[in-house]
Short mmCIF file of C-alpha atoms in Angstrom, two decimals:
data_model
loop_
_atom_site.label_atom_id
_atom_site.label_comp_id
_atom_site.label_asym_id
_atom_site.label_seq_id
_atom_site.Cartn_x
_atom_site.Cartn_y
_atom_site.Cartn_z
CA GLU C 125 -76.80 162.28 113.76
CA LYS C 126 -77.84 160.36 111.23
CA ARG C 127 -78.51 157.34 113.49
CA LEU C 128 -80.22 160.02 116.59
CA LYS C 129 -82.79 160.65 112.82
CA LYS C 130 -83.57 157.56 112.13
CA SER C 131 -84.38 156.77 116.11
CA ARG C 132 -86.58 159.56 115.93
CA GLY C 133 -88.79 159.00 112.91
CA HIS C 134 -88.87 154.99 114.35
CA ILE C 135 -90.06 156.68 118.17
CA GLU C 136 -92.92 159.10 115.90
CA SER C 137 -93.96 156.78 113.34
CA ILE C 138 -94.68 153.79 115.96
CA ALA C 139 -96.75 156.37 118.31
CA LYS C 140 -99.00 157.04 115.21
CA GLN C 141 -99.32 153.58 114.77
CA LEU C 142 -100.43 153.19 118.62
CA ALA C 143 -102.41 156.17 118.47
CA LYS C 144 -104.25 154.64 115.13
CA LEU C 145 -104.96 151.61 117.36
CA SER C 146 -106.36 153.36 120.75
CA GLN C 147 -109.03 154.82 118.64
CA LYS C 148 -110.30 151.68 117.54
CA ILE C 149 -109.97 150.13 121.14
CA ASP C 150 -112.31 153.32 122.48
CA LYS C 151 -114.09 152.22 119.60
CA GLY C 152 -115.19 148.78 120.69
CA GLN C 153 -113.82 147.20 117.09
CA LEU C 154 -111.06 145.61 119.72
CA HIS C 155 -111.37 145.02 123.31
CA GLY C 156 -109.33 141.50 125.70
CA GLN C 157 -106.57 142.64 127.28
CA ASP C 158 -104.54 139.62 126.15
CA LYS C 159 -105.45 140.32 122.03
CA ILE C 160 -104.59 144.42 122.80
CA GLY C 161 -101.59 143.41 124.19
CA VAL C 162 -101.10 141.23 120.95
CA ARG C 163 -101.72 144.24 118.57
CA VAL C 164 -99.85 146.70 120.91
CA GLY C 165 -96.69 143.79 121.15
CA LYS C 166 -96.14 143.40 117.15
CA VAL C 167 -96.44 147.45 116.88
CA ILE C 168 -94.11 148.05 119.47
CA ASN C 169 -91.28 145.70 118.04
CA LYS C 170 -91.14 146.27 114.36
CA TYR C 171 -88.17 148.55 115.43
CA LYS C 172 -87.48 147.81 118.59
CA VAL C 173 -88.06 150.69 120.64
CA SER C 174 -89.71 149.70 122.73
CA LYS C 175 -87.98 150.37 125.91
CA HIS C 176 -88.60 154.21 125.02
CA PHE C 177 -92.48 153.77 125.50
CA ASP C 178 -94.62 153.97 129.02
CA LEU C 179 -97.83 151.34 128.32
CA ASP C 180 -101.06 150.38 130.32
CA ILE C 181 -103.39 147.23 128.82
CA ARG C 182 -106.56 146.94 129.51
CA ASP C 183 -109.56 145.04 128.66
CA ASN C 184 -111.25 147.50 126.50
CA ASP C 185 -108.82 150.74 127.55
CA PHE C 186 -105.10 151.38 126.59
CA SER C 187 -103.15 154.45 126.69
CA PHE C 188 -98.54 154.75 126.29
CA GLY C 189 -96.81 157.95 126.16
CA ILE C 190 -93.08 158.42 125.53
CA ASN C 191 -90.53 158.15 127.68
CA ARG C 192 -88.60 161.41 126.86
CA ASP C 193 -85.64 160.72 129.60
CA LYS C 194 -84.69 157.83 128.11
CA VAL C 195 -85.03 158.74 124.65
CA LYS C 196 -82.28 162.21 125.43
CA LYS C 197 -80.36 159.46 127.36
CA GLU C 198 -80.01 157.26 124.63
CA ALA C 199 -79.15 159.92 122.44
CA ALA C 200 -76.99 161.28 124.45
CA LEU C 201 -74.94 157.89 124.07
CA ASP C 202 -75.97 157.07 120.91
CA GLY C 203 -72.78 155.87 118.34
CA ILE C 204 -70.51 155.45 121.38
CA TYR C 205 -69.03 152.75 121.58
CA ILE C 206 -67.48 150.78 124.86
CA VAL C 207 -64.40 147.65 123.68
CA ARG C 208 -62.81 145.46 126.63
CA THR C 209 -60.16 143.59 126.56
CA SER C 210 -58.93 141.09 128.86
CA LEU C 211 -55.22 142.54 127.78
CA SER C 212 -53.04 144.48 129.88
CA ARG C 213 -52.48 147.72 129.14
CA GLU C 214 -48.86 146.63 128.66
CA LYS C 215 -49.60 144.49 126.07
CA MET C 216 -52.43 146.80 124.09
CA ASP C 217 -53.17 149.96 125.24
CA ALA C 218 -56.46 151.66 124.06
CA ASP C 219 -55.24 152.58 120.51
CA GLU C 220 -53.98 148.93 119.20
CA THR C 221 -57.65 147.82 121.29
CA VAL C 222 -59.59 149.56 119.02
CA ARG C 223 -57.35 148.64 115.36
CA SER C 224 -57.94 145.88 116.68
CA TYR C 225 -62.23 146.23 116.85
CA LYS C 226 -62.05 147.16 113.65
CA LEU C 227 -59.84 144.53 112.50
CA LEU C 228 -62.81 142.51 112.51
CA SER C 229 -64.57 144.06 109.40
CA GLN C 230 -61.21 141.93 107.52
CA ALA C 231 -62.99 138.38 109.18
CA GLU C 232 -66.49 139.87 107.54
CA ARG C 233 -64.95 140.61 104.35
CA ALA C 234 -63.49 136.98 104.07
CA PHE C 235 -66.64 135.28 104.93
CA ARG C 236 -67.74 136.48 102.49
CA SER C 237 -66.06 136.43 100.10
CA PHE C 238 -66.03 132.10 101.27
CA LYS C 239 -69.73 132.11 101.36
CA THR C 240 -70.80 134.95 97.83
CA ILE C 241 -67.61 136.45 95.84
CA ASP C 242 -64.89 134.49 94.91
CA LEU C 243 -64.02 131.47 96.52
CA MET C 244 -67.90 130.18 96.41
CA VAL C 245 -67.41 127.54 99.25
CA ARG C 246 -70.40 125.87 98.64
CA PRO C 247 -71.73 123.79 96.64
CA ILE C 248 -70.57 121.05 99.23
CA ARG C 249 -70.00 118.12 97.59
CA HIS C 250 -67.98 115.90 100.83
CA ARG C 251 -70.44 113.65 103.35
CA LEU C 252 -68.18 112.43 105.44
CA GLU C 253 -66.72 114.73 108.25
CA ASP C 254 -63.19 115.02 107.46
CA ARG C 255 -63.61 115.42 103.61
CA VAL C 256 -65.54 118.31 104.19
CA ARG C 257 -63.54 120.04 106.92
CA ALA C 258 -60.38 118.92 104.58
CA HIS C 259 -62.82 120.87 101.43
CA ILE C 260 -62.89 123.64 104.42
CA PHE C 261 -59.75 123.33 105.03
CA LEU C 262 -59.21 124.27 101.11
CA CYS C 263 -60.63 127.19 100.45
CA MET C 264 -59.23 129.47 103.39
CA LEU C 265 -55.78 127.98 101.69
CA ALA C 266 -56.93 130.11 98.91
CA TYR C 267 -57.79 133.19 101.00
CA TYR C 268 -54.74 132.82 102.74
CA VAL C 269 -52.86 133.19 98.99
CA GLN C 270 -55.73 135.49 97.32
CA TRP C 271 -55.84 138.35 100.51
CA HIS C 272 -51.28 138.27 99.97
CA MET C 273 -51.94 138.63 95.82
CA MET C 274 -54.47 141.57 96.65
CA GLU C 275 -51.65 143.17 99.38
CA ALA C 276 -48.68 142.85 96.44
CA TRP C 277 -51.52 144.21 94.00
CA ARG C 278 -52.01 147.75 95.78
CA PRO C 279 -50.68 149.85 93.63
CA LEU C 280 -52.49 148.16 90.45
CA LEU C 281 -55.43 147.60 92.26
CA TYR C 282 -58.39 150.91 94.25
CA ALA C 283 -56.49 150.46 97.25
CA ASP C 284 -54.83 152.77 99.14
CA GLU C 285 -51.38 152.20 98.66
CA ASP C 286 -50.10 154.38 101.86
CA GLN C 287 -50.75 151.41 104.87
CA LYS C 288 -48.69 152.94 107.20
CA ALA C 289 -50.84 156.13 108.20
CA LYS C 290 -53.15 153.44 109.22
CA ASP C 291 -50.96 153.55 111.99
CA LEU C 292 -50.92 157.30 112.89
CA ARG C 293 -54.53 158.16 112.55
CA ASP C 294 -56.16 158.14 115.08
CA PRO C 295 -58.49 154.91 115.27
CA VAL C 296 -61.31 156.54 116.36
CA ALA C 297 -61.88 158.75 113.86
CA PRO C 298 -63.68 157.65 110.21
CA ALA C 299 -61.92 155.51 108.25
CA LYS C 300 -60.03 157.79 104.83
CA ARG C 301 -59.13 156.95 102.35
CA SER C 302 -55.46 159.02 100.71
CA ASP C 303 -55.36 161.46 98.33
CA SER C 304 -53.81 158.66 95.94
CA ALA C 305 -56.28 156.53 96.41
CA MET C 306 -58.92 158.46 95.79
CA LYS C 307 -57.09 159.76 92.63
CA LYS C 308 -57.14 156.96 91.14
CA VAL C 309 -60.87 155.76 91.97
CA ARG C 310 -61.87 159.69 89.99
CA THR C 311 -59.31 159.10 86.90
CA LYS C 312 -60.22 155.19 87.46
CA ARG C 313 -55.90 155.37 85.56
CA LEU C 314 -52.60 154.96 87.50
CA ASP C 315 -49.58 157.77 87.29
CA ASP C 316 -48.80 155.47 84.58
CA GLY C 317 -52.09 156.24 82.66
CA THR C 318 -53.15 152.40 82.43
CA ARG C 319 -56.43 150.99 83.51
CA VAL C 320 -56.83 151.09 87.56
CA HIS C 321 -58.16 146.90 87.05
CA SER C 322 -60.05 145.55 90.21
CA PHE C 323 -59.14 141.99 91.74
CA ARG C 324 -61.07 140.42 89.34
CA SER C 325 -60.66 141.97 86.55
CA LEU C 326 -56.21 142.21 87.54
CA LEU C 327 -57.06 138.19 87.01
CA CYS C 328 -58.94 138.49 83.96
CA HIS C 329 -55.56 140.10 81.87
CA LEU C 330 -53.60 137.82 82.99
CA GLY C 331 -55.98 135.07 81.73
CA ALA C 332 -54.70 136.31 78.39
CA ILE C 333 -51.03 134.96 79.15
CA VAL C 334 -51.21 131.20 77.62
CA ARG C 335 -49.07 128.41 76.91
CA ALA C 336 -49.97 126.76 73.98
CA THR C 337 -48.22 123.33 72.56
CA CYS C 338 -46.92 123.84 69.14
CA ARG C 339 -46.00 121.48 66.08
CA CYS C 340 -43.60 121.92 63.80
CA SER C 341 -45.02 121.38 59.96
CA GLY C 342 -44.30 118.60 58.22
CA ASP C 343 -45.37 114.68 58.76
CA ARG C 344 -47.97 114.79 61.95
CA GLU C 345 -46.54 111.73 63.47
CA THR C 346 -42.61 112.11 63.15
CA SER C 347 -42.61 116.65 63.52
CA ALA C 348 -40.98 117.92 66.99
CA THR C 349 -43.52 119.61 68.85
CA PHE C 350 -42.46 123.01 71.08
CA THR C 351 -43.75 125.22 73.90
CA MET C 352 -44.49 128.64 73.15
CA ILE C 353 -45.44 130.54 76.62
CA THR C 354 -46.91 134.48 76.09
CA ARG C 355 -45.47 137.60 75.68
CA ARG C 356 -46.42 139.56 78.97
CA ASN C 357 -47.37 142.93 78.65
CA PRO C 358 -46.04 145.51 80.74
CA LYS C 359 -48.95 146.07 83.14
CA GLN C 360 -48.36 141.67 83.19
CA GLN C 361 -45.38 141.75 83.98
CA LYS C 362 -46.00 144.34 86.54
CA ALA C 363 -47.92 142.11 88.52
CA PHE C 364 -45.67 139.19 88.14
CA ASP C 365 -42.94 141.39 89.48
CA LEU C 366 -44.75 142.27 92.60
CA LEU C 367 -46.00 138.87 93.64
CA GLN C 368 -42.33 137.69 93.74
CA THR C 369 -42.70 140.82 96.77
CA ILE C 370 -44.96 138.02 98.97
CA ARG C 371 -42.66 137.23 102.10
CA VAL C 372 -44.88 134.56 104.12
#
């Protein structure tokens, strides 16, 4: 419905602009089929709705009309997508095909993470082809590790934990988060009352764990040294326990 309103708005906007252009031509302010065509093209290609208009461009005249039949036909198909696959029905049925298509969003999220958010693949400070490939490969491995960490940490993040529900719901219908996930978003608290984290904030929370080298009092050169690691709080320990569940 939103797409339909937006499309109609674009058509009406273009029609108004074409009407103003037609008035200029009638007043003799613009003439010549080629010049008129260029001006019309700039207007009609703005929202890619030229297919909905019938145009008649001449040296000293210009007229247009909206092709209502085309508008109605496109409106009937608006929001409808066809997903095709070369696989047989035995290997992948219709529901699996749609779910697989929707998984492309994960690939898009990975590229966005590569380029701007987490991994920051640029700048690439290499010139040799094999080194550039190695750099990209390491970034890919880093994202692979990050993905598994995010999956393991779902109970601590603003993530939906009910993954099995994805296989049961209508694959065509818009995805809806579970009640438990929406509760985390609304309250910003887990069931135990502690804060819900994003992936980044949880990493920062774990960053408080440090390993310190300590030295016994006395002569600096002869006194013994030992290592101490920060004792984990319950949230940090839970995060480490969840990482132990990763199976690759």
